[in-house]
GROMACS .gro file of C-alpha atoms in nm:
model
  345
    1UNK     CA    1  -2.207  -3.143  -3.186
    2UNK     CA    2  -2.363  -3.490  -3.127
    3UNK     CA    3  -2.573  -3.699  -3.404
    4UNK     CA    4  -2.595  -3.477  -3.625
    5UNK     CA    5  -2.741  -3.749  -3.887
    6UNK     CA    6  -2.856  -4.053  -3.695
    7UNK     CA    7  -2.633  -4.358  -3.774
    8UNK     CA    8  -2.317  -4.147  -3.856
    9UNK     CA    9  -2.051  -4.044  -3.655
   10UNK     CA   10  -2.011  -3.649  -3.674
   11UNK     CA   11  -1.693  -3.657  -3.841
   12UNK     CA   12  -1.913  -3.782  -4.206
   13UNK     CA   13  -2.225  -3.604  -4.106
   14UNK     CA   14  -2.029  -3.287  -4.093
   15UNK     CA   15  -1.877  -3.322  -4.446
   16UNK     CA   16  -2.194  -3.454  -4.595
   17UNK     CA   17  -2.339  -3.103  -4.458
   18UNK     CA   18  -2.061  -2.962  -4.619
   19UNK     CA   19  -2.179  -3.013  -4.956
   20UNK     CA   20  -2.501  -2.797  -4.972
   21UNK     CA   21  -2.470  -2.495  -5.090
   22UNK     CA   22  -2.376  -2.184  -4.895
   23UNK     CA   23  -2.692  -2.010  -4.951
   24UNK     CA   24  -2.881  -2.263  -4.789
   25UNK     CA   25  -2.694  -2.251  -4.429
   26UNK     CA   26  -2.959  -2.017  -4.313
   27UNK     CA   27  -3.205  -2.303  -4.350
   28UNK     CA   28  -3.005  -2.544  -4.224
   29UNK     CA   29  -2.978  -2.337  -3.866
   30UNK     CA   30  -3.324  -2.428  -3.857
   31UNK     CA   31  -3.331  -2.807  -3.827
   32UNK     CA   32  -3.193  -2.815  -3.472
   33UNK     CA   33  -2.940  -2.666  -3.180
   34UNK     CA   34  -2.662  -2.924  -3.331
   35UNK     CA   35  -2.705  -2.867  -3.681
   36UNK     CA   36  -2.697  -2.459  -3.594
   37UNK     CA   37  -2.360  -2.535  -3.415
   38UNK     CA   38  -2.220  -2.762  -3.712
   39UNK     CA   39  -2.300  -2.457  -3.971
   40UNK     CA   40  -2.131  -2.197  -3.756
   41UNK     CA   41  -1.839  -2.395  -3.700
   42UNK     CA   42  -1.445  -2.387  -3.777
   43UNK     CA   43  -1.503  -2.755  -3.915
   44UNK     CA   44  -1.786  -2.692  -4.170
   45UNK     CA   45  -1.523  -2.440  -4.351
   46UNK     CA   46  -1.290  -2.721  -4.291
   47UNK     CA   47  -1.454  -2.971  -4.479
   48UNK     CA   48  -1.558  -2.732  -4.758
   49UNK     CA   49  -1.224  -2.763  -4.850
   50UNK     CA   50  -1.186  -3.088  -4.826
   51UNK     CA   51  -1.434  -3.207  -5.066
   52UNK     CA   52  -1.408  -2.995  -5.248
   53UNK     CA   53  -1.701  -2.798  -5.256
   54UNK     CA   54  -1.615  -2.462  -5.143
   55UNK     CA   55  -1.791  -2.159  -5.375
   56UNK     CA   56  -1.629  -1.850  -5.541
   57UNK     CA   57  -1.861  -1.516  -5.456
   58UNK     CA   58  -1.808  -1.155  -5.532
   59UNK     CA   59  -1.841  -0.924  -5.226
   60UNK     CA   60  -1.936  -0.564  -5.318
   61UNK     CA   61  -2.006  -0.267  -5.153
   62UNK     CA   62  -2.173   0.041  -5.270
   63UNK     CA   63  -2.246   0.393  -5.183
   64UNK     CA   64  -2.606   0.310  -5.110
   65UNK     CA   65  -2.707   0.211  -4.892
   66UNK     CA   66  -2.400   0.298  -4.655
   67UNK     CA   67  -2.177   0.061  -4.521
   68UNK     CA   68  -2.392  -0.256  -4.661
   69UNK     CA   69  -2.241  -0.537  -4.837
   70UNK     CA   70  -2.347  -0.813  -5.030
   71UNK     CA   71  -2.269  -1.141  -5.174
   72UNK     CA   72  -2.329  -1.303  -5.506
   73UNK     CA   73  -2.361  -1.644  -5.639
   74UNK     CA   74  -2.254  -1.644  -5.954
   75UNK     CA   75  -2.333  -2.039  -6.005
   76UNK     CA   76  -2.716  -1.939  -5.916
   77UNK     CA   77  -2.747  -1.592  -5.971
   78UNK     CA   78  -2.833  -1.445  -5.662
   79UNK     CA   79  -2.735  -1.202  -5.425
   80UNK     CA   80  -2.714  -1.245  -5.003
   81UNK     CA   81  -2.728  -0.947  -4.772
   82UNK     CA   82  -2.468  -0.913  -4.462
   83UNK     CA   83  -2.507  -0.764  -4.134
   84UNK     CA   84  -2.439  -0.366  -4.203
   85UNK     CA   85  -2.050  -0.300  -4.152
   86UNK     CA   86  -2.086  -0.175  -3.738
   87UNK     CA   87  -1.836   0.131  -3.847
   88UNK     CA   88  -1.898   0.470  -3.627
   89UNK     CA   89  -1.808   0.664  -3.958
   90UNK     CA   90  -2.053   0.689  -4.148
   91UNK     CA   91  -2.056   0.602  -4.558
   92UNK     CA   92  -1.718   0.463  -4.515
   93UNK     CA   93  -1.496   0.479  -4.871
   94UNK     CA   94  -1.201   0.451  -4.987
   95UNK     CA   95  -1.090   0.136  -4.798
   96UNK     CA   96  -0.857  -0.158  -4.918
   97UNK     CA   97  -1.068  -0.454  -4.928
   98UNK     CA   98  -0.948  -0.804  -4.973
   99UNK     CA   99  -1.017  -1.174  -4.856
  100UNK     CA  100  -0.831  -1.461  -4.721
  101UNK     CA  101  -0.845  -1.706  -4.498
  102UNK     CA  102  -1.213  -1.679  -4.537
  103UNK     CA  103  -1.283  -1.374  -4.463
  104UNK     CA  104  -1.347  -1.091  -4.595
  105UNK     CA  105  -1.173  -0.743  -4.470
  106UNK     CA  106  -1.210  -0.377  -4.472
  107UNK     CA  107  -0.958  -0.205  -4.363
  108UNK     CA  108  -0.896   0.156  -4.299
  109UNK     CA  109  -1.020   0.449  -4.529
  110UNK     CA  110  -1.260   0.775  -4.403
  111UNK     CA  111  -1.628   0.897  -4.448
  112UNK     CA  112  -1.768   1.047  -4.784
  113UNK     CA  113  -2.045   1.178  -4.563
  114UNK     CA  114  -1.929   1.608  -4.581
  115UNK     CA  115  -2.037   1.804  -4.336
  116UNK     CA  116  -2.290   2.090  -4.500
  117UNK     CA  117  -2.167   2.369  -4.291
  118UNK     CA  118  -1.806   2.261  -4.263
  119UNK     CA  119  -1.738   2.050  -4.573
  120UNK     CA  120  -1.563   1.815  -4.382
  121UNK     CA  121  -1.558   1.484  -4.427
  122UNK     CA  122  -1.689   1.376  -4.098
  123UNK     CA  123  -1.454   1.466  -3.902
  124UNK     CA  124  -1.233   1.156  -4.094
  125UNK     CA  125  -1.071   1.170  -4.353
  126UNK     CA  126  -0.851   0.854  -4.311
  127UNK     CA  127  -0.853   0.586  -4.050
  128UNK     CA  128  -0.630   0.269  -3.960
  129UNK     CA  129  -0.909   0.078  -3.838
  130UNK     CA  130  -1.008  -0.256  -3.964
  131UNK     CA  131  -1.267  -0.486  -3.959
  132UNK     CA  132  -1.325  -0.857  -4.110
  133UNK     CA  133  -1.672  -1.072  -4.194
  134UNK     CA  134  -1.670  -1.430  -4.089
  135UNK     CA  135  -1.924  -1.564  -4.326
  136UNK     CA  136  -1.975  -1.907  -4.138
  137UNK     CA  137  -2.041  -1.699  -3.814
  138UNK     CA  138  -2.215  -1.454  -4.042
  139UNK     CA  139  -2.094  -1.160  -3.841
  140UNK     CA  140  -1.829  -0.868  -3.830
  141UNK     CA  141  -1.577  -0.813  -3.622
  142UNK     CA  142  -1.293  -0.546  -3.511
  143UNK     CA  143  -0.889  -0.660  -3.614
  144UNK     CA  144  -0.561  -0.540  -3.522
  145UNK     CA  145  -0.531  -0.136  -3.647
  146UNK     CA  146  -0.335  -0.092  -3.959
  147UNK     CA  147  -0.004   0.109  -3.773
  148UNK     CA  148  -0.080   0.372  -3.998
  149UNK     CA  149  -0.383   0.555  -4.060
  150UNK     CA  150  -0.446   0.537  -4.474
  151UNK     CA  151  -0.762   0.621  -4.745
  152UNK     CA  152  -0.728   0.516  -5.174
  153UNK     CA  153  -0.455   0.264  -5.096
  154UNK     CA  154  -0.282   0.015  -5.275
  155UNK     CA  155  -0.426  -0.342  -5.086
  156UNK     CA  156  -0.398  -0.705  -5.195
  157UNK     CA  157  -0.309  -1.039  -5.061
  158UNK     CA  158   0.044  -1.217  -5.119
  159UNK     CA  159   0.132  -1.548  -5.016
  160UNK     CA  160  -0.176  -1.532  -4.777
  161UNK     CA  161  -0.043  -1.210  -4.580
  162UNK     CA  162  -0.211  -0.847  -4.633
  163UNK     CA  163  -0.028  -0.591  -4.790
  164UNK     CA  164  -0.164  -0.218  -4.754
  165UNK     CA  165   0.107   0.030  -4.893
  166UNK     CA  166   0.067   0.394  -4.990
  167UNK     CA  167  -0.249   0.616  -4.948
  168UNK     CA  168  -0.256   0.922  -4.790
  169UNK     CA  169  -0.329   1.029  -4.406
  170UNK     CA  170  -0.506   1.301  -4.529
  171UNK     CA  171  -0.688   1.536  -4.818
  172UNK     CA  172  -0.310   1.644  -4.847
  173UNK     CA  173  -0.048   1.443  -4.763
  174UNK     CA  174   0.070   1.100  -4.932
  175UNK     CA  175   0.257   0.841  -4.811
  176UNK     CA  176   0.508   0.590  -4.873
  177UNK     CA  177   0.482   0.357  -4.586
  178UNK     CA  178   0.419  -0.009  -4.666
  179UNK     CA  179   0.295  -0.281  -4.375
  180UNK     CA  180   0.199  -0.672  -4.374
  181UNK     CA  181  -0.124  -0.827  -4.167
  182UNK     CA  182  -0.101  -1.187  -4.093
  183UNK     CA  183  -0.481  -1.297  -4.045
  184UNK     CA  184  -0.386  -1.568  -3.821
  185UNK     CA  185  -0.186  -1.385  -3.528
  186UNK     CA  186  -0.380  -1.071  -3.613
  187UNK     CA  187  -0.113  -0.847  -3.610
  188UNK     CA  188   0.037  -0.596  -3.863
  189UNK     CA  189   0.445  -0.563  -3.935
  190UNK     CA  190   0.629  -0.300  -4.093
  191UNK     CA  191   0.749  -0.349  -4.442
  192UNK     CA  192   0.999  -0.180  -4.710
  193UNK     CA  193   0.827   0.133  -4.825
  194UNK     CA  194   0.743   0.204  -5.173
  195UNK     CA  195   1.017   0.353  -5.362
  196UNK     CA  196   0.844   0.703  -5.326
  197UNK     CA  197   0.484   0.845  -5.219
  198UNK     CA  198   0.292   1.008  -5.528
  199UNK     CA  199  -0.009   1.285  -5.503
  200UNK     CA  200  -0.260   1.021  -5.678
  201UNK     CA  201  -0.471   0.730  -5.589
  202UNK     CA  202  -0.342   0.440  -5.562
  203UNK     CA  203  -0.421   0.050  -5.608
  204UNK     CA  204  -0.271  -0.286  -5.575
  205UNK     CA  205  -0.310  -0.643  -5.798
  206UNK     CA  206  -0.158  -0.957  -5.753
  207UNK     CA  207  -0.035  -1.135  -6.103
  208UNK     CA  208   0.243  -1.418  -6.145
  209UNK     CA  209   0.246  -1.448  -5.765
  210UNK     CA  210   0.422  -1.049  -5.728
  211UNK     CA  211   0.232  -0.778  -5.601
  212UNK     CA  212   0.208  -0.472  -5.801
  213UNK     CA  213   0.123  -0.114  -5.703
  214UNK     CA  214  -0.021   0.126  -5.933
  215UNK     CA  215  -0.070   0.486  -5.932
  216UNK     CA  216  -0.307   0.722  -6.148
  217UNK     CA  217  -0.195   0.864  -6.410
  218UNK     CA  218   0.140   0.697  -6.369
  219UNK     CA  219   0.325   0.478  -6.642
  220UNK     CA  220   0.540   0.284  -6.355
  221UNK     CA  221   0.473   0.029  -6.146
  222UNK     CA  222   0.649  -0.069  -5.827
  223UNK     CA  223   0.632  -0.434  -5.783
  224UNK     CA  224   0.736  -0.669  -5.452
  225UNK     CA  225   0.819  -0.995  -5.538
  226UNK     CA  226   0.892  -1.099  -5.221
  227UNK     CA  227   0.743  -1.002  -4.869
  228UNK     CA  228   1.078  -0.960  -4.719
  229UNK     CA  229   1.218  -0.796  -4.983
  230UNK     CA  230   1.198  -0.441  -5.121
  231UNK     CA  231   1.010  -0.316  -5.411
  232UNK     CA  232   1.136  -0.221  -5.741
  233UNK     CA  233   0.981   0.010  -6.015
  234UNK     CA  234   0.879  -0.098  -6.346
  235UNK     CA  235   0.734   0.078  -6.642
  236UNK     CA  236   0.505  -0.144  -6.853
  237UNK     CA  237   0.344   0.141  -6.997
  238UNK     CA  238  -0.034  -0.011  -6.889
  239UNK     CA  239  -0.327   0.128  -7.030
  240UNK     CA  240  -0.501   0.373  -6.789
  241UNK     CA  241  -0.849   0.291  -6.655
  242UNK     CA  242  -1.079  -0.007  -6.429
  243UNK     CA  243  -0.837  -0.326  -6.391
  244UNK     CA  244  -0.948  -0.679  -6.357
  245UNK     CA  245  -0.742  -1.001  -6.315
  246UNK     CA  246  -0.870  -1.349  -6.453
  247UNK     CA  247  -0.662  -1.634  -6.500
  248UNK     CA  248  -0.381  -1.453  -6.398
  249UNK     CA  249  -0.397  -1.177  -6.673
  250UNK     CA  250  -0.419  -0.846  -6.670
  251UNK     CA  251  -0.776  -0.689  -6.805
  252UNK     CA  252  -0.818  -0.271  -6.838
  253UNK     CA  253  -1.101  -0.120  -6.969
  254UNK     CA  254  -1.011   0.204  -7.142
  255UNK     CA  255  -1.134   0.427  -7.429
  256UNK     CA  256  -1.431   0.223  -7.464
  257UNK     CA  257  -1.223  -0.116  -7.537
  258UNK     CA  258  -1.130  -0.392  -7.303
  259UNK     CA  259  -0.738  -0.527  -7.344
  260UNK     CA  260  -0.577  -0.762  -7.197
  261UNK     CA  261  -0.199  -0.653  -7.062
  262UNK     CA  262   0.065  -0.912  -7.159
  263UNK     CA  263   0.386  -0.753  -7.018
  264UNK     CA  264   0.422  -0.468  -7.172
  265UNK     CA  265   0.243  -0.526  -7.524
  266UNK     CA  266  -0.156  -0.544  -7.504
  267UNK     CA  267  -0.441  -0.690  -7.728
  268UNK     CA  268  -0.779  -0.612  -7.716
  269UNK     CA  269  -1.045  -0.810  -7.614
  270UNK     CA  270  -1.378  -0.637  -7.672
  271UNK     CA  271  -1.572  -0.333  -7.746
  272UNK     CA  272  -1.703  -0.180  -7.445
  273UNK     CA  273  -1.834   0.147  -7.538
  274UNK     CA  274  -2.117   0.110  -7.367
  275UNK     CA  275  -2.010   0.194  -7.014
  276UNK     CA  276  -1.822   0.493  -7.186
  277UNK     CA  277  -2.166   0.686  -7.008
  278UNK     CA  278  -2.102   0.512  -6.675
  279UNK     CA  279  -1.882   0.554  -6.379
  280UNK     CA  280  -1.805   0.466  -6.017
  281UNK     CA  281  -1.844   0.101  -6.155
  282UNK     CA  282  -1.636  -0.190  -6.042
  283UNK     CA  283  -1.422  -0.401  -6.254
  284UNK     CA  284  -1.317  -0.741  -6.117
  285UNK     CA  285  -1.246  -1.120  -6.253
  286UNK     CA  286  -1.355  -1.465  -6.087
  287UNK     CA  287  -1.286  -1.756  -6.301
  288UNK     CA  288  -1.359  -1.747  -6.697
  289UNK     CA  289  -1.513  -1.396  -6.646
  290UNK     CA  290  -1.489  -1.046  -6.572
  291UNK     CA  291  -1.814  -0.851  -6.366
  292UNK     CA  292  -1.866  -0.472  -6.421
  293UNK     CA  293  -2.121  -0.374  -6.176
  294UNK     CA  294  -2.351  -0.114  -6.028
  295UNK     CA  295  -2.184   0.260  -6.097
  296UNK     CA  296  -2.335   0.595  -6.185
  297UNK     CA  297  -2.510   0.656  -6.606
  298UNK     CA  298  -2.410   1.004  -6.630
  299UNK     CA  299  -2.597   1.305  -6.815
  300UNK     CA  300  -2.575   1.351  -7.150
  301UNK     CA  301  -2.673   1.643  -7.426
  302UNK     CA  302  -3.013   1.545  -7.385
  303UNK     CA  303  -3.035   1.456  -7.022
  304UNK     CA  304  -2.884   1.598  -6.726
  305UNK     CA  305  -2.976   1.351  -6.466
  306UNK     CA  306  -2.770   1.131  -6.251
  307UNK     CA  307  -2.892   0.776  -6.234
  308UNK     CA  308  -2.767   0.498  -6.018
  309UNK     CA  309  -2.734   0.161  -6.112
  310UNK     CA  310  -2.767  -0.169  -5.958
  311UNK     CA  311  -2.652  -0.356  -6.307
  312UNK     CA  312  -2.446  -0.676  -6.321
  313UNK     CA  313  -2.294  -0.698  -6.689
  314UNK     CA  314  -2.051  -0.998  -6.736
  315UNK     CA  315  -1.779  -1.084  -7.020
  316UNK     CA  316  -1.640  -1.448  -7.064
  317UNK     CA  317  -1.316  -1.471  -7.170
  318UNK     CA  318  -1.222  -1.820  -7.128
  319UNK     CA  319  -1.391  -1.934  -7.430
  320UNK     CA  320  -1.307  -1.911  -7.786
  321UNK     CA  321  -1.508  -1.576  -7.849
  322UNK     CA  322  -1.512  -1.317  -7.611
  323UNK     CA  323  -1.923  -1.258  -7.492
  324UNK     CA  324  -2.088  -1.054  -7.265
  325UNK     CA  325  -2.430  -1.142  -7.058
  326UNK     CA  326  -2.601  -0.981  -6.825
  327UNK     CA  327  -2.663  -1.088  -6.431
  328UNK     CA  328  -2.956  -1.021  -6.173
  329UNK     CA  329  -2.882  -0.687  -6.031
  330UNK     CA  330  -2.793  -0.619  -5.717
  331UNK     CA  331  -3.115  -0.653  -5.508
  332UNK     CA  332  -2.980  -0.378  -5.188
  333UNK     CA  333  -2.698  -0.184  -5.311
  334UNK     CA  334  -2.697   0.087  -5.600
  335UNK     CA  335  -2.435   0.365  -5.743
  336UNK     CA  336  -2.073   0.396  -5.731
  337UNK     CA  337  -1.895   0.079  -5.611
  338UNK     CA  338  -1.688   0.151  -5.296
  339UNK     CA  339  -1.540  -0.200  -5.253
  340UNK     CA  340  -1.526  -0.481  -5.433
  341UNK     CA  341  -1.338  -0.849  -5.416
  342UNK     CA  342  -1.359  -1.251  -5.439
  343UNK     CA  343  -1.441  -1.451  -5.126
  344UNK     CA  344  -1.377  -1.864  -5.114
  345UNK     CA  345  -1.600  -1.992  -4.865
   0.00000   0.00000   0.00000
């Protein structure tokens, strides 16, 4: 980079660049060879942070179109394609997907493409592969394998690391293995195992700086406070149902009612009883607000169709009165939410 803005040495130039808007970067390519080097470099995330204006976007992922992803602005209300997810299996799902270190990554899960004369699920049912999207180079790229192949596993981010525990290997056998990815070294370490494996689904959320694993249609909770320690088990007697986390609290949606956890007692928040006819949606919190997006409207007595959505409903709850609103849609992706999760950038 040389002169990027005549009369100023790079080192301003670069954070004066660093204060337009994300969205715009594409244009900014366009002004020169320097200025497309200066976008697509380590230093322009650098500086982001440094002044301050680095941007909070949802990334989301859903069954259609496969293996696309988008981003969305919630301070303009827009959405941003990516490059399609360069995965050989084809309409990847069940992943963990987090972000840090600005990134975003996908790791591991199988296809939900079946076979018709086999009925199997691509010939993968779970992988250990992983993958993460630089959004300043604004392309993907393969990481370290998970050591254990895993699909619907817990997956979150503690004290910067990755944690992926639980899942299973395949359609019938669950697992109790836990392991830790630090982004920077790319390379993943074993960790304590969970305190046993469970025949369910399983998820992971991050609240008062411990990271908690939940199972379906399980009361307990096995929580790791510390990444070199072991995990414990807890029963907080949580609601059942799509989780969110905003300001540090706990936010389930269940029996057509959104409450907020608070240890073990719980308050609601809101009616929602009108996603009691949708499903597949995601449920997820960045800053004063939680997003429900996209899903599946299922049939009803009177009709019998299927209809995916592309909706973008969203409840504040930092103010005084809980209230909902209503986003643009997703502009690619439709249906059941496969992956969802925050990105600073």
């Amino acid at each position: 980079m040389s002169e990027l803005i005549e009369g100023l040495p790079d080192a301003i130039a670069i954070r004066c660049i660093a204060r337009v808007p994300f969205y715009l970067h594409p244009n900014l390519e366009l002004v020169s060879r320097s200025w497309q080097a200066a976008i697509r470099s380590p230093e322009l995330f650098k500086a982001r942070q440094e002044v301050g204006s680095a941007e909070d976007l949802l990334c989301v992922c859903a069954f259609d179109p496969e293996n696309l992803w988008q981003l969305y602005d919630p301070l303009r209300d827009l959405w941003i394609t990516l490059p399609v997810l360069p995965s050989k299996i084809r309409h990847l799902s069940h992943f963990g997907v987090v972000s840090t270190a600005g990134k975003l990554f996908v790791l591991g899960g199988g296809s939900d493409a079946v076979d018709p004369l086999t009925g199997d699920q691509d010939g993968s049912f779970a992988t250990n592969e992983v993958w993460s999207y630089d959004p300043v180079l604004r392309q993907w790229a393969p990481r370290a394998s998970m050591l254990v192949p895993r699909a619907m596993f817990a997956c979150c981010v503690l004290k910067g690391k990755i944690i992926a525990a639980g899942g299973f290997t395949s359609c019938r056998k669950s697992i109790s293995q836990a392991e830790m990815y630090d982004p920077e070294k790319d390379v993943w370490m074993s960790m304590p195992d969970l305190h046993r494996s469970h025949n369910s689904a399983c998820s992971g959320v991050v609240i008062g700086g411990k990271a908690h694993v939940l199972h379906k249609g399980l009361s307990t909770v096995q929580v790791l406070d510390n990444i070199g320690s072991g995990w414990t088990v807890e029963d907080y007697g949580w609601l059942q149902g799509p989780m969110a986390v905003a300001h540090g609290a706990l936010y389930v949606m269940s029996h057509g009612l959104i409450c907020k956890q608070e240890g073990k007692k719980r308050k609601v928040v809101v009616s929602a009883s009108e996603f009691r006819r949708r499903i597949g949606f995601a449920m997820t919190g960045l800053g004063d607000d939680i997003y429900v997006i996209g899903g599946v409207i299922g049939p009803d007595r009177w009709n019998w169709d299927i209809k995916p959505v592309s909706d973008v409903d969203i409840l504040t709850v930092g103010g005084e009165r809980p209230t909902w609103r209503q986003a643009a849609p997703m502009t690619r992706c439709r249906g059941t939410i496969l992956g969802c999760t925050q990105l600073r950038i």
